[in-house]
Coordinates of C-alpha atoms and ligand atoms in Angstrom, one line a residue:
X1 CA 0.0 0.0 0.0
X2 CA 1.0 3.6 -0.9
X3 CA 0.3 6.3 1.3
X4 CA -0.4 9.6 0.2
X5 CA 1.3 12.4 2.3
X6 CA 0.6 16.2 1.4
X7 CA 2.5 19.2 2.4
X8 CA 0.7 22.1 2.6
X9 CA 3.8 24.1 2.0
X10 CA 7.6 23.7 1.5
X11 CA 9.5 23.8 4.2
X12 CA 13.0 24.1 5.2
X13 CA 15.3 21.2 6.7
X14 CA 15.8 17.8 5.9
X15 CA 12.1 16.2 6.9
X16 CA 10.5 16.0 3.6
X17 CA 13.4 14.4 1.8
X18 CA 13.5 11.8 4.5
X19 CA 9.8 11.1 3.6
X20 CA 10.5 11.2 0.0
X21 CA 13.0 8.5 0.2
X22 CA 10.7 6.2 1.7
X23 CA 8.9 3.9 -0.7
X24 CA 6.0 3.4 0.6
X25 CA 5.2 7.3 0.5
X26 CA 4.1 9.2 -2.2
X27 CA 4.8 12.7 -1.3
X28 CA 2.9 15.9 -2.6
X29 CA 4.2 19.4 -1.9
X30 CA 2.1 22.5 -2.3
X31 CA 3.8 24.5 -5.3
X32 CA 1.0 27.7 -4.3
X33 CA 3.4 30.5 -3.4
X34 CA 2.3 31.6 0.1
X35 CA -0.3 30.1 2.7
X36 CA -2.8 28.2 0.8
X37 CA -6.0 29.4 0.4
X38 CA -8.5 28.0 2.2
X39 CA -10.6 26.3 -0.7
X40 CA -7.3 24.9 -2.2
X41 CA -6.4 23.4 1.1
X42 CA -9.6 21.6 1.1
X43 CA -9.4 20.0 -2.3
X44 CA -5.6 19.3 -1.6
X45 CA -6.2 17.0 0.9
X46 CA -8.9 14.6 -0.5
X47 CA -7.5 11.2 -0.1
X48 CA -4.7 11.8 2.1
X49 CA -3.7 9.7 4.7
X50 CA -0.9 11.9 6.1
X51 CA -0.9 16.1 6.0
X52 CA 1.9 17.8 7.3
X53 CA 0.6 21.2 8.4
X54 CA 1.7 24.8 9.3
X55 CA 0.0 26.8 12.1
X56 CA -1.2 28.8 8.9
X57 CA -3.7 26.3 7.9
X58 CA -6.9 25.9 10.0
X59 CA -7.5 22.2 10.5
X60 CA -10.9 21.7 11.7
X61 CA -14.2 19.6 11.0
X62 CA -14.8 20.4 7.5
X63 CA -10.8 19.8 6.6
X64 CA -11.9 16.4 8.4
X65 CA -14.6 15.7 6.3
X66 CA -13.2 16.8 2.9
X67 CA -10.1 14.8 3.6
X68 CA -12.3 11.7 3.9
X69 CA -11.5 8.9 6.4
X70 CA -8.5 7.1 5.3
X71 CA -7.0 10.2 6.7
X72 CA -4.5 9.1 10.0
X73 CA -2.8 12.0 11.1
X74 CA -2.3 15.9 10.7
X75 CA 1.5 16.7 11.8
X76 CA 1.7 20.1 12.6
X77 CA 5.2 21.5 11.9
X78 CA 4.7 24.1 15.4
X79 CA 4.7 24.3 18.6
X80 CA 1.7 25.7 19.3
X81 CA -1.4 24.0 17.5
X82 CA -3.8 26.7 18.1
X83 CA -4.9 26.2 14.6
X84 CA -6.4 22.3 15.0
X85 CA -9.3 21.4 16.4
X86 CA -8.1 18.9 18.5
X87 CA -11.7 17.4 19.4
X88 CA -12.8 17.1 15.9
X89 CA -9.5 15.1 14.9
X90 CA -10.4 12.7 17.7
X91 CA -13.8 12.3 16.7
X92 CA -12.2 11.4 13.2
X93 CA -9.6 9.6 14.6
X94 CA -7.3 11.3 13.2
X95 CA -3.9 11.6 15.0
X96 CA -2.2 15.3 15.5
X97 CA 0.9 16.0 16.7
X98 CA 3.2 19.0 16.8
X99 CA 6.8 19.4 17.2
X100 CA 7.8 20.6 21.1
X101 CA 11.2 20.8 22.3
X102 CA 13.3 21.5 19.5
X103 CA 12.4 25.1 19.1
X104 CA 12.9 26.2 22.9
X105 CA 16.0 27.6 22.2
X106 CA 15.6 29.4 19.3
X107 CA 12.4 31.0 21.1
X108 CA 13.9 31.8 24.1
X109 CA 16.8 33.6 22.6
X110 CA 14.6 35.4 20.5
X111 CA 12.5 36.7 23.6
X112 CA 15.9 37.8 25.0
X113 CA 16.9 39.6 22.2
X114 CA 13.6 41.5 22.2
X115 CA 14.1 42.8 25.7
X116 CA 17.2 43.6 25.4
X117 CA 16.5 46.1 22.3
X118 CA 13.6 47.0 24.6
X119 CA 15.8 47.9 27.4
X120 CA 18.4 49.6 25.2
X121 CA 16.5 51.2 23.2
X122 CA 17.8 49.7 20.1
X123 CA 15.6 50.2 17.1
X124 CA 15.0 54.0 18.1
X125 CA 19.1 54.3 18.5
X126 CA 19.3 52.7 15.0
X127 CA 16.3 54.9 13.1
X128 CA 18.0 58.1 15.1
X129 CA 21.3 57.1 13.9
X130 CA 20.2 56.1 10.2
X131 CA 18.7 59.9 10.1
X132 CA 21.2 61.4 10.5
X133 CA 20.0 63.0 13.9
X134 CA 23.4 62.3 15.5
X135 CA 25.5 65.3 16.1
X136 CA 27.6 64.2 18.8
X137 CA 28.3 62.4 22.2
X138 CA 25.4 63.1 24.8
X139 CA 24.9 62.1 28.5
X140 CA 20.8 61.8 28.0
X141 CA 21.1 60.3 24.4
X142 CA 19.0 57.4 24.2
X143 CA 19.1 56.3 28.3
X144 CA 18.3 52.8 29.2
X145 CA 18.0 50.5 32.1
X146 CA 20.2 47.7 33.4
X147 CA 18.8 44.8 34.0
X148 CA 20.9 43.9 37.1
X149 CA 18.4 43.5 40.0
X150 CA 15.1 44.0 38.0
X151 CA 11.9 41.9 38.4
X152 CA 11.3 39.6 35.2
X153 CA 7.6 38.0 35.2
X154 CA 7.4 34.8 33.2
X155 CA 3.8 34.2 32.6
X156 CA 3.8 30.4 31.8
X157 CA 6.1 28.5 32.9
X158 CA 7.0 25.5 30.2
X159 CA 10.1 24.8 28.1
X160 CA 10.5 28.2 26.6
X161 CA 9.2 30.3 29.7
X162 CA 12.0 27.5 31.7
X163 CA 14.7 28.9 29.3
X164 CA 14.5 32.6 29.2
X165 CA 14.1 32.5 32.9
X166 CA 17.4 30.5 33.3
X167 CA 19.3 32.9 30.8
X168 CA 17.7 36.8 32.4
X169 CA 18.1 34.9 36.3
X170 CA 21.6 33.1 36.2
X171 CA 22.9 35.5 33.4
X172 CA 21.8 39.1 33.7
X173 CA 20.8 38.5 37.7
X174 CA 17.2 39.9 37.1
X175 CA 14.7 38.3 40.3
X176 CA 12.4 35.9 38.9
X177 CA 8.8 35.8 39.5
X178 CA 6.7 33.4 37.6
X179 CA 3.0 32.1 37.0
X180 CA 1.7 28.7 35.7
X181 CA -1.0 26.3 36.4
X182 CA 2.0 24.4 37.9
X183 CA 3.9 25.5 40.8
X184 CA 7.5 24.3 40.5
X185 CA 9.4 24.2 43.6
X186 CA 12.9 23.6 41.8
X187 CA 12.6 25.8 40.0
X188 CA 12.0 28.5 42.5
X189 CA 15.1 27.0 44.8
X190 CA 17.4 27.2 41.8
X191 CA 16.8 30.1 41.1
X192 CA 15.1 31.7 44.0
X193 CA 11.9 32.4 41.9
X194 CA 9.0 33.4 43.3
X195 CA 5.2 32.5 42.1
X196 CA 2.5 34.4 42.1
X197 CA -1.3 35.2 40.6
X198 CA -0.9 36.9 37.4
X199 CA -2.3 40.4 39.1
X200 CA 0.7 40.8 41.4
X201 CA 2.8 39.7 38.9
X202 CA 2.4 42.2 36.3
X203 CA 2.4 45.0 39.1
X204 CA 5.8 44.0 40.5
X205 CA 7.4 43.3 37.1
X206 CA 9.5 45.2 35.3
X207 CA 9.5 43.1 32.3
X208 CA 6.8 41.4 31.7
X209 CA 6.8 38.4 28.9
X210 CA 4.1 35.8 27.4
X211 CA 5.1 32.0 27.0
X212 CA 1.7 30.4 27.4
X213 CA -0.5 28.5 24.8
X214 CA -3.5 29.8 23.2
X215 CA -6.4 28.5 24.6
X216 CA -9.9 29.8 25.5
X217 CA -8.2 30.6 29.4
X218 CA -5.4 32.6 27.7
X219 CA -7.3 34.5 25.3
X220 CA -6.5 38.0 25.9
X221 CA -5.1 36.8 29.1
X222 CA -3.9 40.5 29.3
X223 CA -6.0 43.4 28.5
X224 CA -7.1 46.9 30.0
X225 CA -7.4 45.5 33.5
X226 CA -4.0 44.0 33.0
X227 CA -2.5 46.8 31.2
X228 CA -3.7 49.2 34.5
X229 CA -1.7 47.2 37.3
X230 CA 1.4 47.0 35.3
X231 CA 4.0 49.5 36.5
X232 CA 4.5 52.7 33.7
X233 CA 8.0 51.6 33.2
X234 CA 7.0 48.4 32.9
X235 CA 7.6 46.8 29.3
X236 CA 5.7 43.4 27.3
X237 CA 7.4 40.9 25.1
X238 CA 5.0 38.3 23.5
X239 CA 6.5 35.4 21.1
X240 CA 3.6 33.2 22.2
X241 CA 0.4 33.9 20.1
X242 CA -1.1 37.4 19.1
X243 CA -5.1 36.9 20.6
X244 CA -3.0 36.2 24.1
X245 CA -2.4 40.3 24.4
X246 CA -6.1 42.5 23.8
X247 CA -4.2 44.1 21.0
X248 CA -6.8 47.0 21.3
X249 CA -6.1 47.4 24.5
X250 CA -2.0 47.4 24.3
X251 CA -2.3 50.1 21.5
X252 CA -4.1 52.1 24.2
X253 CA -1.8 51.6 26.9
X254 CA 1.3 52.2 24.8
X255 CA -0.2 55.2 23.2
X256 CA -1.0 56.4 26.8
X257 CA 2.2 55.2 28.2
X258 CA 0.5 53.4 30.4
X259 CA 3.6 51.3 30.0
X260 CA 6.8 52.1 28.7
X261 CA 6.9 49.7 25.1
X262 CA 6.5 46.3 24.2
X263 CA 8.2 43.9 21.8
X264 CA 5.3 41.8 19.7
X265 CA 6.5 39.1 17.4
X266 CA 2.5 37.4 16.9
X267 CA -0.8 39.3 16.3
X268 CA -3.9 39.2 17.3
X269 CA -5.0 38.9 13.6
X270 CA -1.9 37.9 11.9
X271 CA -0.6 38.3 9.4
X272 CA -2.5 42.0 9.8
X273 CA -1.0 44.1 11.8
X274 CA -4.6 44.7 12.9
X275 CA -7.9 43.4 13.3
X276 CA -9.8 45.6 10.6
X277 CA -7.4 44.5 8.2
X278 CA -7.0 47.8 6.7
X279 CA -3.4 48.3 8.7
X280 CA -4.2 51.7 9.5
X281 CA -4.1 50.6 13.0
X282 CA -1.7 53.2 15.1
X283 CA 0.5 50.0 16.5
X284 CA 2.8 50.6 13.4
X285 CA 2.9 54.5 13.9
X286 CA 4.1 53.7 17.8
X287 CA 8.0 54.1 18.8
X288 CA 7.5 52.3 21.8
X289 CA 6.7 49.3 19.9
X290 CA 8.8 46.6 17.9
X291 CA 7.3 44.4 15.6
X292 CA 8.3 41.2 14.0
X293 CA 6.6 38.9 12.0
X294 CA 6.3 35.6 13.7
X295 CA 10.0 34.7 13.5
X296 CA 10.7 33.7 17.1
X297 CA 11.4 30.4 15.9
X298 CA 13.4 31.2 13.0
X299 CA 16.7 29.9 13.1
X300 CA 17.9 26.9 10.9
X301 CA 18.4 24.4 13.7
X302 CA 15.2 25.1 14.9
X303 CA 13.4 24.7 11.2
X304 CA 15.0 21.8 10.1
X305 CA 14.8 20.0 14.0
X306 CA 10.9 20.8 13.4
X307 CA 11.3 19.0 9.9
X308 CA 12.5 16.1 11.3
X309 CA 9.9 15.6 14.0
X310 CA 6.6 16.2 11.9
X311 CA 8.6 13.4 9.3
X312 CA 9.7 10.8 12.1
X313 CA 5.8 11.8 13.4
X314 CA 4.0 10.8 10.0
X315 CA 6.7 7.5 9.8
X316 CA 5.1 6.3 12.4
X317 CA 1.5 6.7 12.8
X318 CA 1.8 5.9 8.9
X319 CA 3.9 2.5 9.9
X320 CA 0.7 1.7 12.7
X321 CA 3.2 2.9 15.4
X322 CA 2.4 5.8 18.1
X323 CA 3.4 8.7 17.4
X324 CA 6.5 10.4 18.5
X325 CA 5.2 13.9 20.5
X326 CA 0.9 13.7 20.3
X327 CA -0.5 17.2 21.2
X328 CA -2.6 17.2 24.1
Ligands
LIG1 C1 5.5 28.9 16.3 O1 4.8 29.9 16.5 C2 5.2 27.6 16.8 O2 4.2 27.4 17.5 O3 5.9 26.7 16.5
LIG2 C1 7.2 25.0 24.3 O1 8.0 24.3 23.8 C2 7.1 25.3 25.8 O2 7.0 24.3 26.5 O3 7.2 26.4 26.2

């Protein structure tokens, strides 16, 4: 028996080879230039018993039922799988997994790289410099904070949230305060981190960043009310997913200064910049604001560690074996 496996778009790293090389695998990559449309998508996957996905694509019940049922599982090539209805894929027994682990560090450094051009004031340094609005050395040019002895707030606590805690704690000596479903008492001995309800958190911390999933608990997990107990100097960073933050309500409170910038590499209605989708939205006219487009986990051992799962993942619920990391 031949089974079908359909990409939904090319992707770096060394995964899809490894599947092409495998006899028993006929392997169809999308050619479409960019995401694929919607009704494309649907038509695509007729008949196939594997799809590797990106967090692009919305997998839900009527993917299910244009696939039809020979279809076995939907390997997302992410971390997050925001994008799958993970009830409707049971109900159609259809397995989905997603590839956690192997992008932590790519993630993580990413966040840290954010707040430090927060902190230093980086992009506005480089568009001053760029413009030619340096005319010489000045004492209150461009003046930053240290992050020596500063109150980072990791709001969720998992592999990523794990890491950037580790490197801002034991590396830059910031205090660690944390919040998670999960209290971890090692965690907070190693490196004398303290937990606490997301309200005190955001009013003690001075940098304040995102690593939680997107579910219907963490949808706009912060917003006004959030935005109002957070100190003025306070600053966000979120490389978790966009409908986490009220993005409404952070373009208020950085317009206001109600706190002093924030660092967003997801968006509420990616890829728009806003939710109206005419872009017009004043997030891009902010300077207290850096934006990215998704590419926390951009680096090439990331991408290609990501190929590898979702391949070894289809291998084996393809071969009748279980699969390597199941979402749940
Ligand atoms: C990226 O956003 C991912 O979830 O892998
Ligand atoms: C993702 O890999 C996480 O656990 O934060």
């Amino acid at each position: 028996m031949v089974f079908t496996i359909f990409v939904t778009r090319n992707i770096p790293g060394e995964g899809i080879e490894m599947l092409k090389r495998n006899k028993m695998f006929k392997v169809r990559v999308s050619t479409y230039n960019g995401i694929l449309p919607r009704r494309a998508l649907l038509k695509a996957v007729k008949g196939c018993h594997a799809v590797l996905a990106l967090l692009t694509d919305r997998i839900d019940e009527a993917f299910f039922k244009a696939a039809g049922p020979q279809l076995k599982i939907v390997a997302n090539y992410a971390v997050g799988f925001d994008n799958i209805d993970v009830k409707a894929a049971a109900a159609h027994n259809v397995v989905v997994t997603n590839t956690p682990g192997v992008l932590t560090n790519a993630v993580a450094e990413f966040t840290v790289a954010a707040l430090m051009a927060l902190s230093k004031h980086l992009e506005g340094a480089d568009l001053f410099t760029r413009s030619g609005k340096y005319k010489g050395w000045d004492p209150n040019l461009f003046l930053g904070d240290e992050l020596q002895g500063k109150t980072i707030g990791i709001v969720g606590l998992g592999r990523i949230g794990y890491k950037v805690a580790h490197t801002m704690g034991a590396g830059f000596g910031m205090k660690i305060i944390y919040n998670d479903p999960r209290i971890n008492k090692d965690f907070e001995k190693k490196y004398g981190a303290q937990f606490m309800k997301l309200p005190a958190l955001l009013k003690q911390a001075d940098y304040v960043t995102l690593h939680v999933p997107l579910l219907p608990s963490t949808h706009h997990l912060i917003s006004t009310k959030e935005f109002n107990v957070m100190k003025k100097t306070a600053y966000l960073i979120n490389t978790a997913r966009g409908p986490v933050v009220d993005e409404k309500a952070l373009t208020r409170a950085l317009k206001n200064r109600r706190i002093a910038g924030a660092a967003l590499d997801v968006f509420e209605c990616e890829p728009a910049i806003d939710c109206d989708m005419t872009d017009t939205l004043e997030l891009k006219k902010l300077d207290n604001v850096i934006l990215t487009p998704h590419i926390a986990s951009a680096t090439r051992e990331a991408r290609n560690e990501m190929s590898l799962i979702v391949a070894r993942n289809i291998i084996a619920v393809l071969s009748g074996k279980k699969p390597l990391t199941p979402a749940q």
